[in-house]
Amino acid sequence: MEEQNDDERFMRAALEQAEIAFEQDEIPVGAVVVSGGRIVARAYNYTEHLNDVTAHAEMQAITSATSASGGKYLTDATLYVTLEPCLMCAGALAWSQIKRIVYGASDPKKGYLLYQNSLENKMKILHPKTEVLGGVLQDECSNLLKRFFSKKRLV
Amino acid sequence: MEEQNDDERFMRAALEQAEIAFEQDEIPVGAVVVSGGRIVARAYNYTEHLNDVTAHAEMQAITSATSASGGKYLTDATLYVTLEPCLMCAGALAWSQIKRIVYGASDPKKGYLLYQNSLENKMKILHPKTEVLGGVLQDECSNLLKRFFSKKRLV
């Protein structure tokens, strides 16, 4: 129960990042990295402003967290992200050997699980030790994305 | 024949980047992005210096090329990279919608093709329009990596 509360609390911090993205007219995805019970990195999707498809929230959060820790690996850290990571971000998270990934909304079109579930034999996209939990504050994460895309359609 | 020569010429430029990485004690992988017949971005693996697992040559080359072009997509560009891209880089290249990827050495352990070839149905990791050519200056690209790892073992 305690853990659930912590997960929701840190997902709210990721949602705050997503809301900043929303206000900046970026697809609203936010992420935080937590290590030792505290947030060591915060980031939101910034692809439009940077003209850079690699500037997903997760990528920036990984870069920022490792820069803060001084180590290349995140074996003691948890990434909270409002949307299921894509293949690029899952590949980066694999390299980081992150301990745990918690995501909010699922992404059935571009999420890495579409690929993971289509792989023959027992190949894993993430590091074998990485634990994954999806669906934390799912509705809130998903509603923010829906609100963004319906606003876009009205423009 | 002309194209083959161009591919070798640009792969040599990518190899020069890999050699810079080698000198800096980084795993020697280099990349260039070519658009309109000229090199618009050069990069080499810089993960150790930055403590950043996302700082692969390809990732930096994509960021740099889109920054140079002012557009988010690389639909008219070719990436030359001395080693077959990993899953993270393939995912980033998919987002970039790059026209063509030319790589040197294969990476049977960490390359994206291991995953691509294990996917059921017809899912593609790269953008459906992206063309791929492997094995250009394969021996030179591969030898540089071998030289790096045998040097490491001696230390």
PDB file of N, CA and C in Angstrom, chain A residues 47-48 50-54 56 59 62-63 66-67 70-73 86-89 91-93 95-96 110 114-121 123-125, chain B residues 47-48 50-54 56 59 62-63 66-67 70-73 86-89 91-93 95-96 110 114-121 123-125:
ATOM      1  N   THR A  47      10.237  17.853 -28.152  1.00  0.00           N
ATOM      2  CA  THR A  47      10.624  17.566 -29.550  1.00  0.00           C
ATOM      3  C   THR A  47      10.336  18.729 -30.506  1.00  0.00           C
ATOM      4  N   GLU A  48       9.205  19.409 -30.305  1.00  0.00           N
ATOM      5  CA  GLU A  48       8.850  20.485 -31.247  1.00  0.00           C
ATOM      6  C   GLU A  48       9.775  21.684 -31.104  1.00  0.00           C
ATOM      7  N   LEU A  50      12.760  21.821 -29.926  1.00  0.00           N
ATOM      8  CA  LEU A  50      14.148  21.531 -30.300  1.00  0.00           C
ATOM      9  C   LEU A  50      14.266  21.005 -31.728  1.00  0.00           C
ATOM     10  N   ASN A  51      13.114  20.787 -32.399  1.00  0.00           N
ATOM     11  CA  ASN A  51      13.152  20.142 -33.723  1.00  0.00           C
ATOM     12  C   ASN A  51      13.938  18.842 -33.640  1.00  0.00           C
ATOM     13  N   ASP A  52      13.708  18.072 -32.601  1.00  0.00           N
ATOM     14  CA  ASP A  52      14.575  16.916 -32.343  1.00  0.00           C
ATOM     15  C   ASP A  52      13.725  15.736 -31.888  1.00  0.00           C
ATOM     16  N   VAL A  53      13.601  14.754 -32.763  1.00  0.00           N
ATOM     17  CA  VAL A  53      12.763  13.584 -32.443  1.00  0.00           C
ATOM     18  C   VAL A  53      13.299  12.781 -31.261  1.00  0.00           C
ATOM     19  N   THR A  54      14.538  13.014 -30.875  1.00  0.00           N
ATOM     20  CA  THR A  54      15.098  12.244 -29.754  1.00  0.00           C
ATOM     21  C   THR A  54      14.792  12.893 -28.403  1.00  0.00           C
ATOM     22  N   HIS A  56      12.476  13.076 -26.323  1.00  0.00           N
ATOM     23  CA  HIS A  56      11.384  12.561 -25.502  1.00  0.00           C
ATOM     24  C   HIS A  56      11.706  12.778 -24.020  1.00  0.00           C
ATOM     25  N   MET A  59      14.204  10.274 -22.520  1.00  0.00           N
ATOM     26  CA  MET A  59      15.598  10.421 -22.940  1.00  0.00           C
ATOM     27  C   MET A  59      16.270  11.526 -22.133  1.00  0.00           C
ATOM     28  N   ILE A  62      16.786  10.413 -18.497  1.00  0.00           N
ATOM     29  CA  ILE A  62      17.942   9.513 -18.337  1.00  0.00           C
ATOM     30  C   ILE A  62      19.237  10.327 -18.332  1.00  0.00           C
ATOM     31  N   THR A  63      19.370  11.194 -19.338  1.00  0.00           N
ATOM     32  CA  THR A  63      20.575  12.021 -19.447  1.00  0.00           C
ATOM     33  C   THR A  63      20.763  12.856 -18.191  1.00  0.00           C
ATOM     34  N   THR A  66      21.677  10.606 -15.009  1.00  0.00           N
ATOM     35  CA  THR A  66      23.035  10.086 -14.972  1.00  0.00           C
ATOM     36  C   THR A  66      24.018  11.240 -14.778  1.00  0.00           C
ATOM     37  N   SER A  67      23.680  12.379 -15.341  1.00  0.00           N
ATOM     38  CA  SER A  67      24.519  13.552 -15.140  1.00  0.00           C
ATOM     39  C   SER A  67      24.533  13.923 -13.646  1.00  0.00           C
ATOM     40  N   GLY A  70      26.476  11.014 -11.712  1.00  0.00           N
ATOM     41  CA  GLY A  70      27.884  10.835 -12.054  1.00  0.00           C
ATOM     42  C   GLY A  70      28.193   9.426 -12.529  1.00  0.00           C
ATOM     43  N   GLY A  71      27.202   8.557 -12.544  1.00  0.00           N
ATOM     44  CA  GLY A  71      27.389   7.192 -13.051  1.00  0.00           C
ATOM     45  C   GLY A  71      26.583   7.018 -14.318  1.00  0.00           C
ATOM     46  N   LYS A  72      26.957   5.992 -15.102  1.00  0.00           N
ATOM     47  CA  LYS A  72      26.294   5.815 -16.392  1.00  0.00           C
ATOM     48  C   LYS A  72      25.041   4.965 -16.251  1.00  0.00           C
ATOM     49  N   TYR A  73      24.901   4.262 -15.145  1.00  0.00           N
ATOM     50  CA  TYR A  73      23.796   3.312 -14.994  1.00  0.00           C
ATOM     51  C   TYR A  73      22.814   3.756 -13.912  1.00  0.00           C
ATOM     52  N   CYS A  86       8.337   4.460 -25.899  1.00  0.00           N
ATOM     53  CA  CYS A  86       8.461   3.952 -27.276  1.00  0.00           C
ATOM     54  C   CYS A  86       9.718   3.071 -27.356  1.00  0.00           C
ATOM     55  N   LEU A  87       9.969   2.554 -28.545  1.00  0.00           N
ATOM     56  CA  LEU A  87      11.097   1.650 -28.736  1.00  0.00           C
ATOM     57  C   LEU A  87      12.444   2.345 -28.501  1.00  0.00           C
ATOM     58  N   MET A  88      12.555   3.590 -28.958  1.00  0.00           N
ATOM     59  CA  MET A  88      13.805   4.337 -28.725  1.00  0.00           C
ATOM     60  C   MET A  88      14.054   4.476 -27.227  1.00  0.00           C
ATOM     61  N   CYS A  89      13.021   4.899 -26.501  1.00  0.00           N
ATOM     62  CA  CYS A  89      13.193   5.128 -25.063  1.00  0.00           C
ATOM     63  C   CYS A  89      13.414   3.804 -24.327  1.00  0.00           C
ATOM     64  N   GLY A  91      14.902   1.235 -25.582  1.00  0.00           N
ATOM     65  CA  GLY A  91      16.290   0.886 -25.889  1.00  0.00           C
ATOM     66  C   GLY A  91      17.259   1.650 -25.003  1.00  0.00           C
ATOM     67  N   ALA A  92      16.971   2.915 -24.790  1.00  0.00           N
ATOM     68  CA  ALA A  92      17.818   3.735 -23.915  1.00  0.00           C
ATOM     69  C   ALA A  92      17.731   3.245 -22.475  1.00  0.00           C
ATOM     70  N   LEU A  93      16.516   2.915 -22.044  1.00  0.00           N
ATOM     71  CA  LEU A  93      16.323   2.417 -20.671  1.00  0.00           C
ATOM     72  C   LEU A  93      17.037   1.087 -20.477  1.00  0.00           C
ATOM     73  N   TRP A  95      19.873   0.218 -22.007  1.00  0.00           N
ATOM     74  CA  TRP A  95      21.287   0.561 -21.809  1.00  0.00           C
ATOM     75  C   TRP A  95      21.538   1.068 -20.392  1.00  0.00           C
ATOM     76  N   SER A  96      20.569   1.801 -19.841  1.00  0.00           N
ATOM     77  CA  SER A  96      20.758   2.402 -18.506  1.00  0.00           C
ATOM     78  C   SER A  96      20.669   1.367 -17.387  1.00  0.00           C
ATOM     79  N   LYS A 110       2.479   3.015 -30.533  1.00  0.00           N
ATOM     80  CA  LYS A 110       3.910   3.308 -30.600  1.00  0.00           C
ATOM     81  C   LYS A 110       4.682   2.806 -29.379  1.00  0.00           C
ATOM     82  N   LEU A 114       4.210  -3.380 -27.810  1.00  0.00           N
ATOM     83  CA  LEU A 114       3.746  -3.924 -29.086  1.00  0.00           C
ATOM     84  C   LEU A 114       4.849  -4.792 -29.699  1.00  0.00           C
ATOM     85  N   TYR A 115       6.095  -4.311 -29.599  1.00  0.00           N
ATOM     86  CA  TYR A 115       7.244  -5.062 -30.136  1.00  0.00           C
ATOM     87  C   TYR A 115       7.609  -6.211 -29.200  1.00  0.00           C
ATOM     88  N   GLN A 116       7.663  -5.899 -27.900  1.00  0.00           N
ATOM     89  CA  GLN A 116       8.028  -6.953 -26.942  1.00  0.00           C
ATOM     90  C   GLN A 116       7.117  -8.170 -27.093  1.00  0.00           C
ATOM     91  N   ASN A 117       5.818  -7.893 -27.233  1.00  0.00           N
ATOM     92  CA  ASN A 117       4.861  -8.997 -27.302  1.00  0.00           C
ATOM     93  C   ASN A 117       4.870  -9.708 -28.653  1.00  0.00           C
ATOM     94  N   SER A 118       5.577  -9.149 -29.634  1.00  0.00           N
ATOM     95  CA  SER A 118       5.642  -9.791 -30.946  1.00  0.00           C
ATOM     96  C   SER A 118       6.968 -10.503 -31.175  1.00  0.00           C
ATOM     97  N   LEU A 119       7.839 -10.481 -30.163  1.00  0.00           N
ATOM     98  CA  LEU A 119       9.142 -11.122 -30.331  1.00  0.00           C
ATOM     99  C   LEU A 119       9.056 -12.629 -30.088  1.00  0.00           C
ATOM    100  N   GLU A 120       9.618 -13.356 -31.000  1.00  0.00           N
ATOM    101  CA  GLU A 120       9.684 -14.801 -30.825  1.00  0.00           C
ATOM    102  C   GLU A 120      10.718 -15.112 -29.735  1.00  0.00           C
ATOM    103  N   ASN A 121      10.788 -16.338 -29.344  1.00  0.00           N
ATOM    104  CA  ASN A 121      11.664 -16.807 -28.258  1.00  0.00           C
ATOM    105  C   ASN A 121      11.590 -15.869 -27.053  1.00  0.00           C
ATOM    106  N   MET A 123      13.487 -13.212 -26.124  1.00  0.00           N
ATOM    107  CA  MET A 123      14.247 -11.971 -26.166  1.00  0.00           C
ATOM    108  C   MET A 123      13.533 -10.872 -25.391  1.00  0.00           C
ATOM    109  N   LYS A 124      14.325 -10.056 -24.692  1.00  0.00           N
ATOM    110  CA  LYS A 124      13.737  -8.948 -23.952  1.00  0.00           C
ATOM    111  C   LYS A 124      14.299  -7.636 -24.474  1.00  0.00           C
ATOM    112  N   ILE A 125      13.425  -6.675 -24.629  1.00  0.00           N
ATOM    113  CA  ILE A 125      13.860  -5.358 -25.083  1.00  0.00           C
ATOM    114  C   ILE A 125      14.533  -4.612 -23.937  1.00  0.00           C
TER     115      ILE A 125
ATOM    116  N   THR B  47      29.686   8.264 -24.933  1.00  0.00           N
ATOM    117  CA  THR B  47      28.967   7.828 -23.734  1.00  0.00           C
ATOM    118  C   THR B  47      29.806   7.897 -22.456  1.00  0.00           C
ATOM    119  N   GLU B  48      31.088   7.559 -22.557  1.00  0.00           N
ATOM    120  CA  GLU B  48      31.925   7.553 -21.348  1.00  0.00           C
ATOM    121  C   GLU B  48      32.170   8.964 -20.827  1.00  0.00           C
ATOM    122  N   LEU B  50      30.451  11.644 -21.297  1.00  0.00           N
ATOM    123  CA  LEU B  50      29.229  12.298 -20.829  1.00  0.00           C
ATOM    124  C   LEU B  50      28.528  11.496 -19.738  1.00  0.00           C
ATOM    125  N   ASN B  51      29.026  10.289 -19.437  1.00  0.00           N
ATOM    126  CA  ASN B  51      28.305   9.409 -18.495  1.00  0.00           C
ATOM    127  C   ASN B  51      26.874   9.237 -18.951  1.00  0.00           C
ATOM    128  N   ASP B  52      26.662   9.086 -20.236  1.00  0.00           N
ATOM    129  CA  ASP B  52      25.299   9.137 -20.775  1.00  0.00           C
ATOM    130  C   ASP B  52      25.125   8.030 -21.817  1.00  0.00           C
ATOM    131  N   VAL B  53      24.348   7.023 -21.440  1.00  0.00           N
ATOM    132  CA  VAL B  53      24.155   5.884 -22.345  1.00  0.00           C
ATOM    133  C   VAL B  53      23.440   6.268 -23.641  1.00  0.00           C
ATOM    134  N   THR B  54      22.821   7.449 -23.662  1.00  0.00           N
ATOM    135  CA  THR B  54      22.102   7.848 -24.881  1.00  0.00           C
ATOM    136  C   THR B  54      23.016   8.552 -25.891  1.00  0.00           C
ATOM    137  N   HIS B  56      25.107   7.857 -28.096  1.00  0.00           N
ATOM    138  CA  HIS B  56      25.640   7.106 -29.234  1.00  0.00           C
ATOM    139  C   HIS B  56      25.847   8.058 -30.418  1.00  0.00           C
ATOM    140  N   MET B  59      22.635   8.986 -32.343  1.00  0.00           N
ATOM    141  CA  MET B  59      21.710   9.894 -31.647  1.00  0.00           C
ATOM    142  C   MET B  59      22.178  11.333 -31.797  1.00  0.00           C
ATOM    143  N   ILE B  62      21.704  12.535 -35.413  1.00  0.00           N
ATOM    144  CA  ILE B  62      20.309  12.901 -35.715  1.00  0.00           C
ATOM    145  C   ILE B  62      20.006  14.287 -35.145  1.00  0.00           C
ATOM    146  N   THR B  63      20.356  14.475 -33.872  1.00  0.00           N
ATOM    147  CA  THR B  63      20.098  15.763 -33.215  1.00  0.00           C
ATOM    148  C   THR B  63      20.789  16.893 -33.973  1.00  0.00           C
ATOM    149  N   THR B  66      19.166  17.519 -37.580  1.00  0.00           N
ATOM    150  CA  THR B  66      17.880  18.207 -37.581  1.00  0.00           C
ATOM    151  C   THR B  66      18.061  19.635 -37.092  1.00  0.00           C
ATOM    152  N   SER B  67      19.010  19.826 -36.205  1.00  0.00           N
ATOM    153  CA  SER B  67      19.308  21.182 -35.761  1.00  0.00           C
ATOM    154  C   SER B  67      19.827  22.017 -36.936  1.00  0.00           C
ATOM    155  N   GLY B  70      16.781  22.503 -39.505  1.00  0.00           N
ATOM    156  CA  GLY B  70      15.632  23.260 -39.022  1.00  0.00           C
ATOM    157  C   GLY B  70      14.334  22.473 -39.101  1.00  0.00           C
ATOM    158  N   GLY B  71      14.393  21.255 -39.627  1.00  0.00           N
ATOM    159  CA  GLY B  71      13.192  20.413 -39.692  1.00  0.00           C
ATOM    160  C   GLY B  71      13.374  19.223 -38.778  1.00  0.00           C
ATOM    161  N   LYS B  72      12.256  18.594 -38.414  1.00  0.00           N
ATOM    162  CA  LYS B  72      12.340  17.501 -37.451  1.00  0.00           C
ATOM    163  C   LYS B  72      12.624  16.176 -38.131  1.00  0.00           C
ATOM    164  N   TYR B  73      12.414  16.117 -39.449  1.00  0.00           N
ATOM    165  CA  TYR B  73      12.527  14.840 -40.156  1.00  0.00           C
ATOM    166  C   TYR B  73      13.708  14.830 -41.117  1.00  0.00           C
ATOM    167  N   CYS B  86      21.875   0.101 -32.722  1.00  0.00           N
ATOM    168  CA  CYS B  86      21.180  -0.664 -31.672  1.00  0.00           C
ATOM    169  C   CYS B  86      19.690  -0.317 -31.722  1.00  0.00           C
ATOM    170  N   LEU B  87      18.934  -0.899 -30.822  1.00  0.00           N
ATOM    171  CA  LEU B  87      17.491  -0.700 -30.809  1.00  0.00           C
ATOM    172  C   LEU B  87      17.113   0.753 -30.486  1.00  0.00           C
ATOM    173  N   MET B  88      17.824   1.358 -29.546  1.00  0.00           N
ATOM    174  CA  MET B  88      17.550   2.765 -29.227  1.00  0.00           C
ATOM    175  C   MET B  88      17.754   3.636 -30.463  1.00  0.00           C
ATOM    176  N   CYS B  89      18.886   3.437 -31.143  1.00  0.00           N
ATOM    177  CA  CYS B  89      19.194   4.271 -32.309  1.00  0.00           C
ATOM    178  C   CYS B  89      18.240   3.966 -33.465  1.00  0.00           C
ATOM    179  N   GLY B  91      15.180   3.021 -33.112  1.00  0.00           N
ATOM    180  CA  GLY B  91      13.932   3.677 -32.736  1.00  0.00           C
ATOM    181  C   GLY B  91      13.983   5.174 -33.043  1.00  0.00           C
ATOM    182  N   ALA B  92      15.119   5.799 -32.763  1.00  0.00           N
ATOM    183  CA  ALA B  92      15.280   7.222 -33.060  1.00  0.00           C
ATOM    184  C   ALA B  92      15.261   7.461 -34.571  1.00  0.00           C
ATOM    185  N   LEU B  93      15.926   6.578 -35.313  1.00  0.00           N
ATOM    186  CA  LEU B  93      15.950   6.710 -36.774  1.00  0.00           C
ATOM    187  C   LEU B  93      14.544   6.521 -37.353  1.00  0.00           C
ATOM    188  N   TRP B  95      11.725   7.417 -35.825  1.00  0.00           N
ATOM    189  CA  TRP B  95      11.044   8.703 -35.603  1.00  0.00           C
ATOM    190  C   TRP B  95      11.494   9.746 -36.622  1.00  0.00           C
ATOM    191  N   SER B  96      12.767   9.707 -36.993  1.00  0.00           N
ATOM    192  CA  SER B  96      13.303  10.727 -37.920  1.00  0.00           C
ATOM    193  C   SER B  96      12.840  10.511 -39.357  1.00  0.00           C
ATOM    194  N   LYS B 110      23.994  -6.745 -30.219  1.00  0.00           N
ATOM    195  CA  LYS B 110      23.217  -5.594 -29.769  1.00  0.00           C
ATOM    196  C   LYS B 110      22.554  -4.843 -30.921  1.00  0.00           C
ATOM    197  N   LEU B 114      18.767  -8.124 -34.917  1.00  0.00           N
ATOM    198  CA  LEU B 114      18.463  -9.279 -34.074  1.00  0.00           C
ATOM    199  C   LEU B 114      16.985  -9.241 -33.668  1.00  0.00           C
ATOM    200  N   TYR B 115      16.513  -8.038 -33.328  1.00  0.00           N
ATOM    201  CA  TYR B 115      15.106  -7.884 -32.943  1.00  0.00           C
ATOM    202  C   TYR B 115      14.206  -7.909 -34.180  1.00  0.00           C
ATOM    203  N   GLN B 116      14.619  -7.163 -35.200  1.00  0.00           N
ATOM    204  CA  GLN B 116      13.794  -7.120 -36.423  1.00  0.00           C
ATOM    205  C   GLN B 116      13.534  -8.530 -36.944  1.00  0.00           C
ATOM    206  N   ASN B 117      14.564  -9.347 -36.959  1.00  0.00           N
ATOM    207  CA  ASN B 117      14.426 -10.691 -37.514  1.00  0.00           C
ATOM    208  C   ASN B 117      13.674 -11.642 -36.587  1.00  0.00           C
ATOM    209  N   SER B 118      13.430 -11.218 -35.356  1.00  0.00           N
ATOM    210  CA  SER B 118      12.685 -12.064 -34.414  1.00  0.00           C
ATOM    211  C   SER B 118      11.234 -11.630 -34.263  1.00  0.00           C
ATOM    212  N   LEU B 119      10.843 -10.589 -34.999  1.00  0.00           N
ATOM    213  CA  LEU B 119       9.461 -10.112 -34.868  1.00  0.00           C
ATOM    214  C   LEU B 119       8.516 -10.963 -35.701  1.00  0.00           C
ATOM    215  N   GLU B 120       7.424 -11.341 -35.070  1.00  0.00           N
ATOM    216  CA  GLU B 120       6.388 -12.060 -35.807  1.00  0.00           C
ATOM    217  C   GLU B 120       5.675 -11.076 -36.731  1.00  0.00           C
ATOM    218  N   ASN B 121       4.836 -11.551 -37.553  1.00  0.00           N
ATOM    219  CA  ASN B 121       4.097 -10.764 -38.554  1.00  0.00           C
ATOM    220  C   ASN B 121       5.034  -9.781 -39.283  1.00  0.00           C
ATOM    221  N   MET B 123       5.800  -6.529 -38.702  1.00  0.00           N
ATOM    222  CA  MET B 123       6.154  -5.287 -38.022  1.00  0.00           C
ATOM    223  C   MET B 123       7.564  -4.845 -38.418  1.00  0.00           C
ATOM    224  N   LYS B 124       7.706  -3.529 -38.576  1.00  0.00           N
ATOM    225  CA  LYS B 124       9.037  -3.015 -38.889  1.00  0.00           C
ATOM    226  C   LYS B 124       9.496  -2.073 -37.784  1.00  0.00           C
ATOM    227  N   ILE B 125      10.750  -2.193 -37.427  1.00  0.00           N
ATOM    228  CA  ILE B 125      11.311  -1.306 -36.405  1.00  0.00           C
ATOM    229  C   ILE B 125      11.588   0.069 -37.016  1.00  0.00           C
TER     230      ILE B 125
END
